[in-house]
Coordinates of C-alpha atoms and ligand atoms in Angstrom, one line a residue:
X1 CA 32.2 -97.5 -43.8
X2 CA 28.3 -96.9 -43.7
X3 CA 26.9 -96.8 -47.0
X4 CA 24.0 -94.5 -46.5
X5 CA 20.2 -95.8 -47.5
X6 CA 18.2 -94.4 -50.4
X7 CA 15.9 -93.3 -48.3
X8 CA 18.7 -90.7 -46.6
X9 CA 19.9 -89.8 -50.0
X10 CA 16.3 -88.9 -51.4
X11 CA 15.8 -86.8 -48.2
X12 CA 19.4 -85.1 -48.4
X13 CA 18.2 -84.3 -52.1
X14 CA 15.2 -82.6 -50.8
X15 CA 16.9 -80.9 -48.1
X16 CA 19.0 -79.3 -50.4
X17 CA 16.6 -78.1 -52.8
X18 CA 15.1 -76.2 -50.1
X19 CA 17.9 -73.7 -50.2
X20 CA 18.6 -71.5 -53.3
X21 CA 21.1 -73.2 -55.8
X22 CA 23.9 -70.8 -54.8
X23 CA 23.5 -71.3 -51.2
X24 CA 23.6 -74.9 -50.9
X25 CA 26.2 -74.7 -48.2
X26 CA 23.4 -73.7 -45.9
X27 CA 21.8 -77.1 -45.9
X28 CA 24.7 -78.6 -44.1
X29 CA 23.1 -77.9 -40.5
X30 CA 20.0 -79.9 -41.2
X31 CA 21.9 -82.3 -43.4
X32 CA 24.3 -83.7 -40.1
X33 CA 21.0 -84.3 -38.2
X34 CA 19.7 -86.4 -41.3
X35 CA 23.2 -88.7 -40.8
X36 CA 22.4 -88.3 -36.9
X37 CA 18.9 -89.8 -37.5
X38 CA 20.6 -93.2 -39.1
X39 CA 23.9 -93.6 -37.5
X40 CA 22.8 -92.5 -34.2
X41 CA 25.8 -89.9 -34.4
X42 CA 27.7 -87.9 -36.8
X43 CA 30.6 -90.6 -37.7
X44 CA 33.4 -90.3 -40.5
X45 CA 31.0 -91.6 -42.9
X46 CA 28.6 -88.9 -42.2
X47 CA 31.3 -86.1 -42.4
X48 CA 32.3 -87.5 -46.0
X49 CA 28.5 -87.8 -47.1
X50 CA 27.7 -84.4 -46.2
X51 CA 31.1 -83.1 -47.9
X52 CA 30.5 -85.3 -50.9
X53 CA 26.4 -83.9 -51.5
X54 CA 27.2 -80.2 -50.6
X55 CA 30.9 -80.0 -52.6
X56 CA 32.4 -79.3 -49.0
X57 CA 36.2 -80.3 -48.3
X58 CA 35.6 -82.8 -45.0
X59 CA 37.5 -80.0 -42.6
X60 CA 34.9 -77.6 -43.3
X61 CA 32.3 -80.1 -42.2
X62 CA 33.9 -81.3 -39.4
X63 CA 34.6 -77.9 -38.3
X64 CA 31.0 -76.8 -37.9
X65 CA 29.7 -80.6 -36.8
X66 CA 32.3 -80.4 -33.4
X67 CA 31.2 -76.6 -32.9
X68 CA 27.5 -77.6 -32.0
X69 CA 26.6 -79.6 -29.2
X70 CA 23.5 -81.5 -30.3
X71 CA 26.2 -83.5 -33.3
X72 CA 27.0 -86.3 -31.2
X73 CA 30.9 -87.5 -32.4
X74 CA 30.4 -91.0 -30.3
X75 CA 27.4 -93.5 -30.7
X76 CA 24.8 -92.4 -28.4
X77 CA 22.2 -94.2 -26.3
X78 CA 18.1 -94.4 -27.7
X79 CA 17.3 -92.1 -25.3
X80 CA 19.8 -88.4 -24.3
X81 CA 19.3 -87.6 -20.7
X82 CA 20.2 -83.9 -20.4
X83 CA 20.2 -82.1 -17.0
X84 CA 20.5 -78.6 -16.6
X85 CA 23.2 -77.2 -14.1
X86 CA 23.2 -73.9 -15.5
X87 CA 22.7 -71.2 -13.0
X88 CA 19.0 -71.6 -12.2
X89 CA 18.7 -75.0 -12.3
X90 CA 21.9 -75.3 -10.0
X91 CA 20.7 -73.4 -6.9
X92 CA 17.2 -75.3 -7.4
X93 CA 19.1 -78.7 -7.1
X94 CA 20.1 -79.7 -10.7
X95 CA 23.6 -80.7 -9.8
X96 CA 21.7 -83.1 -7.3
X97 CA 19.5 -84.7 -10.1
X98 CA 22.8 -84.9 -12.3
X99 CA 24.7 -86.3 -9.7
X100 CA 22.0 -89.0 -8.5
X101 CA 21.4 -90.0 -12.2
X102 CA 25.4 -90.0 -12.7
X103 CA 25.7 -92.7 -9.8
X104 CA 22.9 -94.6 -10.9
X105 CA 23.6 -95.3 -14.4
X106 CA 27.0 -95.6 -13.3
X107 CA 28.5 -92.8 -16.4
X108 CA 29.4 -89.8 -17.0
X109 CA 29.2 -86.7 -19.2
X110 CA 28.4 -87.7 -22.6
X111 CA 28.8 -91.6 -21.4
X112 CA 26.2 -94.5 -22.8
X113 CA 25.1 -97.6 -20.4
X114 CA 26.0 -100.2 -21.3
X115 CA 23.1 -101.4 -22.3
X116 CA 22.8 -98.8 -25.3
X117 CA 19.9 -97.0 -23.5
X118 CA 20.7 -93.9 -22.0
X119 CA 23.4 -91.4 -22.9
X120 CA 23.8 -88.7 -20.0
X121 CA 24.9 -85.2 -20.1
X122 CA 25.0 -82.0 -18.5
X123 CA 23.6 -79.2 -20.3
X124 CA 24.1 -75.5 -20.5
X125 CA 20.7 -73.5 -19.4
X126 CA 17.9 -75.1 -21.6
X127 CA 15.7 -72.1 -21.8
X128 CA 13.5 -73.4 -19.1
X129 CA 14.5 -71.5 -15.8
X130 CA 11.1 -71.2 -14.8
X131 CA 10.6 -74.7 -14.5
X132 CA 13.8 -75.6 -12.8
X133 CA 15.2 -78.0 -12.3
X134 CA 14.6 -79.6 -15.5
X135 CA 15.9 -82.2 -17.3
X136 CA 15.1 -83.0 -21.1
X137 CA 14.7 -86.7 -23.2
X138 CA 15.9 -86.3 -26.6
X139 CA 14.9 -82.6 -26.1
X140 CA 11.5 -83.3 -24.5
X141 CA 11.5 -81.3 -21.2
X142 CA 10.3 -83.3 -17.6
X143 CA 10.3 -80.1 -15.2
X144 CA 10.6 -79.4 -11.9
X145 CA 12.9 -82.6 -11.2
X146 CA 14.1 -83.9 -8.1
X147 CA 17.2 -87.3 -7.6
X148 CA 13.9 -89.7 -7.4
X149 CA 11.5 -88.4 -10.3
X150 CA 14.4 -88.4 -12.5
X151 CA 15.6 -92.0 -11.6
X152 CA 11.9 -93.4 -12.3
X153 CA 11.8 -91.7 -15.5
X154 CA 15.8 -93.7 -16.5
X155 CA 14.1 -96.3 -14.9
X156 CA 11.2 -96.4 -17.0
X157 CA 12.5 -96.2 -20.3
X158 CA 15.5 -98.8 -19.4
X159 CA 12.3 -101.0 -19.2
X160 CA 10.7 -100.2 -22.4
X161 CA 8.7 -97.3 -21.1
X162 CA 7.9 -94.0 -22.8
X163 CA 7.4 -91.5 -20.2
X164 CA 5.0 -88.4 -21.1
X165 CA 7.2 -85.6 -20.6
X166 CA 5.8 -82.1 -18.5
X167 CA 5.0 -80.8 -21.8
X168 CA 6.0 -81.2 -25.5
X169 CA 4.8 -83.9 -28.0
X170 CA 5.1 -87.9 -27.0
X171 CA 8.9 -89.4 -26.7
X172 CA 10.7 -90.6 -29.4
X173 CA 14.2 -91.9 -29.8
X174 CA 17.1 -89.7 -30.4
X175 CA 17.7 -91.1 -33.9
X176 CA 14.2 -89.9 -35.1
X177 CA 14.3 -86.8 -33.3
X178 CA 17.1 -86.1 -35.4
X179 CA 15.0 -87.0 -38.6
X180 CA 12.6 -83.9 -36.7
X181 CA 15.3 -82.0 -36.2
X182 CA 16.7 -82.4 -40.1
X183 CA 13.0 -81.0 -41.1
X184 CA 10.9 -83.6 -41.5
X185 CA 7.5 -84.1 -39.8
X186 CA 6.8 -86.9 -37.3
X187 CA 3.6 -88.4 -38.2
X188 CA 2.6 -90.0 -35.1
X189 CA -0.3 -90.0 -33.7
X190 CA -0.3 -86.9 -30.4
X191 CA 3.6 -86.6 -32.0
X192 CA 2.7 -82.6 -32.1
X193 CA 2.5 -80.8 -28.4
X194 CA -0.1 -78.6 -28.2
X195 CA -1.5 -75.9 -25.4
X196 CA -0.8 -72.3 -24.3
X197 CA 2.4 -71.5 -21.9
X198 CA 2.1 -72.3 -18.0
X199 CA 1.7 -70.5 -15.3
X200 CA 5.2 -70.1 -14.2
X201 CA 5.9 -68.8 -17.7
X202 CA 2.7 -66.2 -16.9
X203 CA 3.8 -65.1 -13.2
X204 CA 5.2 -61.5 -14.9
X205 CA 2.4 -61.2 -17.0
X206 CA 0.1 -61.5 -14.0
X207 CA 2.3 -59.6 -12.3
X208 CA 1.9 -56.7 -14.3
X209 CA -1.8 -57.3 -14.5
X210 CA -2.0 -57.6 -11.1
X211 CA -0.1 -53.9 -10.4
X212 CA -1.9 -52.1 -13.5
X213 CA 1.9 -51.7 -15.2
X214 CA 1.5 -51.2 -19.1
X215 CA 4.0 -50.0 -21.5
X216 CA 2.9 -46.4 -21.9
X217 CA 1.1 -45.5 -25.0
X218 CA 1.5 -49.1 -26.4
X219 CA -1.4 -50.2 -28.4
X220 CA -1.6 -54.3 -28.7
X221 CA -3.7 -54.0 -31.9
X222 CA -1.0 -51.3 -33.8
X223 CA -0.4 -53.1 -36.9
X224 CA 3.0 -55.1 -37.9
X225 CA 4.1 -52.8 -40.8
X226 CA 6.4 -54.8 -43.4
X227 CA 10.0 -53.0 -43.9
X228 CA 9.0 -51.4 -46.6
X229 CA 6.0 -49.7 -45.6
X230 CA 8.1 -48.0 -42.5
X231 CA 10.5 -46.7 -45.0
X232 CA 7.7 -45.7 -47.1
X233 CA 5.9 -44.0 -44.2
X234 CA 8.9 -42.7 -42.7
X235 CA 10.4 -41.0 -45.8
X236 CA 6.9 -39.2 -46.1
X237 CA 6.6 -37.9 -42.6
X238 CA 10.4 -37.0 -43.0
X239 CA 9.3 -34.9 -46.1
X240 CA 6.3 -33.0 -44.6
X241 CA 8.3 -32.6 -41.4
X242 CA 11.0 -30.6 -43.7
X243 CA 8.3 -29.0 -45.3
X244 CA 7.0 -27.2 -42.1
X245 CA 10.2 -26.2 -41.1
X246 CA 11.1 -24.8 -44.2
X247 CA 7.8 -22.7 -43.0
X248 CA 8.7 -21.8 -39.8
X249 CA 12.2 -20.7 -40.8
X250 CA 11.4 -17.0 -41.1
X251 CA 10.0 -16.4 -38.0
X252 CA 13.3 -18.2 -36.2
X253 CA 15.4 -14.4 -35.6
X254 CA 12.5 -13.6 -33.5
X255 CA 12.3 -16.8 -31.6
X256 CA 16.3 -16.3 -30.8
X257 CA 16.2 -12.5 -30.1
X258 CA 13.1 -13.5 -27.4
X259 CA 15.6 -16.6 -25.8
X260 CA 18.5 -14.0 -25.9
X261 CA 21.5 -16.5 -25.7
X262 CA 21.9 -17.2 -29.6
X263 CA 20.5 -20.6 -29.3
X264 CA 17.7 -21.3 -31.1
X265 CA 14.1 -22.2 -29.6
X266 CA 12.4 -25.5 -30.7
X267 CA 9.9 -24.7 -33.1
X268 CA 7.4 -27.7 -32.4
X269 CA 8.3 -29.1 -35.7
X270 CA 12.1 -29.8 -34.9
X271 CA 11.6 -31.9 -32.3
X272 CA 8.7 -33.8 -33.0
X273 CA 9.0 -37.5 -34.5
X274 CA 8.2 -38.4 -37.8
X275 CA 5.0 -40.1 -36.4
X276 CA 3.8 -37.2 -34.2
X277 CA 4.7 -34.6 -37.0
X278 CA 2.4 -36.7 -38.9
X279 CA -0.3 -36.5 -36.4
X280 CA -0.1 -40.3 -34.7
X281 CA -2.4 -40.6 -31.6
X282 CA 0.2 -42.9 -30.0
X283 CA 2.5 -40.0 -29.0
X284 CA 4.6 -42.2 -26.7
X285 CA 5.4 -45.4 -28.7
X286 CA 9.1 -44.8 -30.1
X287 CA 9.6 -44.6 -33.5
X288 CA 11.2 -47.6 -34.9
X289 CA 15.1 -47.2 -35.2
X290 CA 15.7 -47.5 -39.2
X291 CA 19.6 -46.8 -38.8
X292 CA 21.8 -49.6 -40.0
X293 CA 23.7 -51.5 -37.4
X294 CA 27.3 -50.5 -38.8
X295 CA 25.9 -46.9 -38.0
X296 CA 24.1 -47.7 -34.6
X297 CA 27.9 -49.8 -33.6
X298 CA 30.1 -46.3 -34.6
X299 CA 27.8 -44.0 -33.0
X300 CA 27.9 -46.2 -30.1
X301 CA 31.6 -46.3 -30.1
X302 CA 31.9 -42.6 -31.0
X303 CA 29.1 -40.9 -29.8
X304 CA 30.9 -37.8 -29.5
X305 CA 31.9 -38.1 -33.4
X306 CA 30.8 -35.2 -35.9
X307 CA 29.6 -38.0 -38.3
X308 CA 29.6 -41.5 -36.8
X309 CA 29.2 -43.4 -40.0
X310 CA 31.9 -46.3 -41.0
X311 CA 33.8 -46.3 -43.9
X312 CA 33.2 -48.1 -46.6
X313 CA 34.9 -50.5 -48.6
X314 CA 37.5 -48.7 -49.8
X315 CA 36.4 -45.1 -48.5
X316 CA 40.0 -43.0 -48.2
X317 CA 40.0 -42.3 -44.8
X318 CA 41.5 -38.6 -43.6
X319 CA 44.4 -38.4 -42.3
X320 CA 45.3 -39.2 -38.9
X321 CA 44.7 -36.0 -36.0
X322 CA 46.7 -38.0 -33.8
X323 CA 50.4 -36.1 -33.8
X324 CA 53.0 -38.9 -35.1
X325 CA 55.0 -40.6 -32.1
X326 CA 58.3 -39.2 -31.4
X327 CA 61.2 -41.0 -33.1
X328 CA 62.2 -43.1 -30.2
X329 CA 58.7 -44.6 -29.3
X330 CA 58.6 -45.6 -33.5
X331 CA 61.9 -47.3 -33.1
X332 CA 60.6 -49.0 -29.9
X333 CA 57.3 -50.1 -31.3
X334 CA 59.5 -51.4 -34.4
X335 CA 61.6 -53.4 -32.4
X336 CA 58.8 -54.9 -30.3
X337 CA 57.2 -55.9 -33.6
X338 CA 59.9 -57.3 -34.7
X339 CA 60.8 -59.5 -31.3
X340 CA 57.1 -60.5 -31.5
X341 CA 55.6 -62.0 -34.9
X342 CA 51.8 -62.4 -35.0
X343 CA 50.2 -65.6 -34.5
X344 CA 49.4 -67.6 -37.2
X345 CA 49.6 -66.3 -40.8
X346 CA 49.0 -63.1 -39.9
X347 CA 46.1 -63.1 -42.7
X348 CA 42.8 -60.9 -42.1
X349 CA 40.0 -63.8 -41.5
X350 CA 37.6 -64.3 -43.8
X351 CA 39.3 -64.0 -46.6
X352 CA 39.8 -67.6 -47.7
X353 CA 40.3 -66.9 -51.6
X354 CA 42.9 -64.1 -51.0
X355 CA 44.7 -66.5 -48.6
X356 CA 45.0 -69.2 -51.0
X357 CA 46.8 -67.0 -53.6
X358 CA 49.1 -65.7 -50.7
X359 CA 49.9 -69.4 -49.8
X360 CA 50.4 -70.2 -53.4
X361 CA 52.7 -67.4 -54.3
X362 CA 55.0 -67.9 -51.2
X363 CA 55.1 -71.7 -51.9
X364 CA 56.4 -70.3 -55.5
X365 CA 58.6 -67.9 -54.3
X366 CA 60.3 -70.9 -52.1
X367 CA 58.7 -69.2 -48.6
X368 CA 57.1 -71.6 -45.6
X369 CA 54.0 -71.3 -43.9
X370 CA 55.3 -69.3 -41.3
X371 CA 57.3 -66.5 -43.8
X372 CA 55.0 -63.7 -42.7
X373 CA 57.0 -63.6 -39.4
X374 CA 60.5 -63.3 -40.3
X375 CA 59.5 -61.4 -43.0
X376 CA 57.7 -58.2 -40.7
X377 CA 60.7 -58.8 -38.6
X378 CA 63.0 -58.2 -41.7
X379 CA 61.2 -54.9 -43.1
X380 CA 61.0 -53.8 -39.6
X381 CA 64.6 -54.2 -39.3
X382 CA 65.1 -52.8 -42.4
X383 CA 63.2 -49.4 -41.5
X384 CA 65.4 -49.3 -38.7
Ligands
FES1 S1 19.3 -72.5 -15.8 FE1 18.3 -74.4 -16.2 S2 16.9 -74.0 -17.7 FE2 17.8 -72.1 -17.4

C-alpha cells in the first residue's frame, strides 16, 4: 500500500485550509487529483488517504472519484490521448482519427501500451467544436486532426518528444497535470498559454459585425452592478414607481369611463420597468430577473397559478381542490400499492441522518433492510 510523500501530505494540508473549516468536504475534488499527480491514478490507497484527511467513510470517496471521468481507477500512461467523437467532431472525421490511433497503438478505450506511454480514450465533446476534429494530450488541445497528424504526434512523444499543442501552455505528463489540476501552479518556463481566441472561435462575432446585428439597446460599457446594489437600486425604483401610482390613482374612473369596457387603461407608470420609471436611457436592455429560482421553477410549472410561489419548509398546504377518487379506484390504487413495493428503502434522498435513525430503530425493533415493503403492503391491506 502506497505510503504517501511529505510533500503530498503538506499539499493536501494546504488544500484543505483553503476551504472554510466546516466545509472541508469540498476539498475532496482537488484532493483526488493530488493522489492522481503521484500514483498516476486514483488507487485504493488514494481512496483511503483522502477518507482518512477529510474524515470521509471510503464509500463516499469512492462514490464521487468513479462519478468523474478525469479520476483514472487503472494506472495510466505519461501521456492521455483523448479524441473527440462527440457530434461535431464525428461528422468532421474524429471516429477516423480514434480509430487510426486505436489500430496503431494496438488498444482500446481507456487501454495503456505497453510501453507505459500512451493511454487512449474517447471523449465526450471537449468544448472545442470549432476546431474539430480535435484531440487533446493530458488536456492540451491539437485541433483540426486528421488519422496521420495524430499518429505523428503518438509517434513523437513514444520517442521522447513534446509536441507543441494548437494552443495552450507546453506539454506536460499526466501526473503533473494533475498536480495543475489539484491547484497548484506549474512553474515552467512558457508552462502558461497565452493569446486572444482564434478566428474560428470569432466567425459569429464577425458575422455579426459583418451584417451590422447588435443586441438592441445594449451598452458594452453599462457597468457590472454587484447583487447588492441591484436590490438596492431596484427596491428604490420600485418605491418611486409606487409612489407615482399612488398619484395617478384618482384620475383612473376617468381613464375607464373613456375605454368603456371596465378595464383599466395603462397609466404610463404601471407598465413601465423599474429602470425606465427611474428615467434609464437604455429603454430596451431587460431588467435583471431578481426572482428566486424556486419561484421562476413554480411559475414555470404553473404559470396559470394565482400565486406561483412553493411552499416552504413546513408551510400547511390547503387542502386538495381535486374531488377525492371514488371508492373503487382507492381500493384499486391500494391494491396496486400493495402488489408493488417501492424500490429501495423507500427513504426521501438526502436525508442521510434521518435514514440512519430509521435503519437503527428497525434493526431494534427486529425489522430487515427491506421492512418498508411488507410493511406499506401490510397497512394497505389493513385499510382495506
Ligand atoms: S464535438 Fe468535438 S469538441 Fe465538441
Amino acid at each position: 500500500m502506497t505510503v504517501f510523500t511529505e510533500e503530498t501530505r503538506a499539499r493536501a494540508r494546504e488544500i484543505i485550509a483553503r476551504y472554510p473549516a466546516d466545509r472541508s468536504r469540498s476539498a475532496l475534488l482537488p484532493l483526488l487529483h493530488l493522489v492522481q499527480a503521484e500514483e498516476g491514478y486514483v488507487s485504493p490507497a488514494g481512496v483511503e488517504f483522502c477518507a482518512e484527511v477529510l474524515g470521509l467513510n471510503k464509500a463516499q470517496v469512492g462514490a464521487v472519484a468513479t462519478f468523474y471521468t478525469m479520476y483514472k481507477r487503472r494506472p495510466t500512461g505519461d501521456y492521455l490521448v483523448s479524441v473527440c467523437t462527440n457530434t461535431m467532431c464525428n461528422v468532421l472525421g474524429g471516429q477516423e482519427v480514434y480509430d487510426t490511433l486505436s489500430e496503431h497503438l494496438g488498444v482500446g478505450h481507456d487501454e495503456t501500451t505497453a510501453d507505459g506511454k500512451i493511454t487512449l480514450e474517447h471523449a465526450e465533446c471537449l468544448a472545442a467544436c470549432d476546431y474539430g476534429p480535435v484531440m487533446t494530450v493530458n488536456y492540451d488541445f491539437f485541433d483540426n486532426v486528421d488519422p496521420q497528424t495524430a499518429v505523428g504526434v503518438v509517434d513523437e512523444l513514444r520517442a521522447g518528444g513534446r509536441p507543441m499543442p494548437t494552443r495552450g501552455a507546453r506539454l506536460c505528463t499526466l501526473k503533473e497535470m494533475a498536480v495543475q489540476l489539484a491547484g497548484f501552479a506549474d512553474e515552467r518556463e512558457g508552462a502558461v498559454a497565452d493569446g486572444g481566441p482564434g478566428e474560428p472561435s470569432l466567425r459569429g462575432l464577425r458575422l455579426a459585425q459583418q451584417h451590422g446585428i447588435s443586441v438592441p439597446g445594449f451598452d458594452p460599457n453599462t457597468p457590472i452592478r454587484s447583487k447588492a446594489e441591484a436590490e438596492k437600486a431596484a427596491a428604490e425604483a420600485k418605491a418611486r414607481a409606487e409612489a407615482e401610482k399612488a398619484k395617478a390613482e384618482p384620475a383612473a374612473p376617468a381613464v375607464q369611463a373613456k375605454g368603456g369596457d371596465g378595464a383599466s387603461a395603462p397609466t404610463g407608470v404601471e407598465t413601465a420597468t423599474p429602470e425606465q420609471a427611474a428615467g434609464s436611457t437604455t429603454r430596451d436592455v431587460k431588467a435583471p430577473d431578481d426572482t428566486s429560482p424556486q419561484v421562476r421553477t413554480a411559475q414555470t410549472r404553473q404559470p396559470d397559478a394565482a400565486t406561483a410561489v412553493p411552499d416552504a419548509p413546513g408551510t400547511k398546504v390547503p387542502s386538495d381542490p381535486v374531488p377525492p377518487a371514488p371508492r373503487d379506484a382507492q381500493e384499486a390504487e391500494a391494491a396496486g400499492v400493495a402488489a408493488n413495493p417501492p424500490a429501495g428503502d423507500a427513504k426521501p434522498a438526502g436525508d442521510e441522518a434521518g435514514a440512519q435513525e430509521r435503519n437503527l430503530k428497525e434493526a431494534e425493533a427486529g425489522k430487515g433492510a427491506t421492512g418498508t415493503g411488507p410493511a406499506v403492503a401490510s397497512e394497505t391491506g389493513g385499510q382495506k
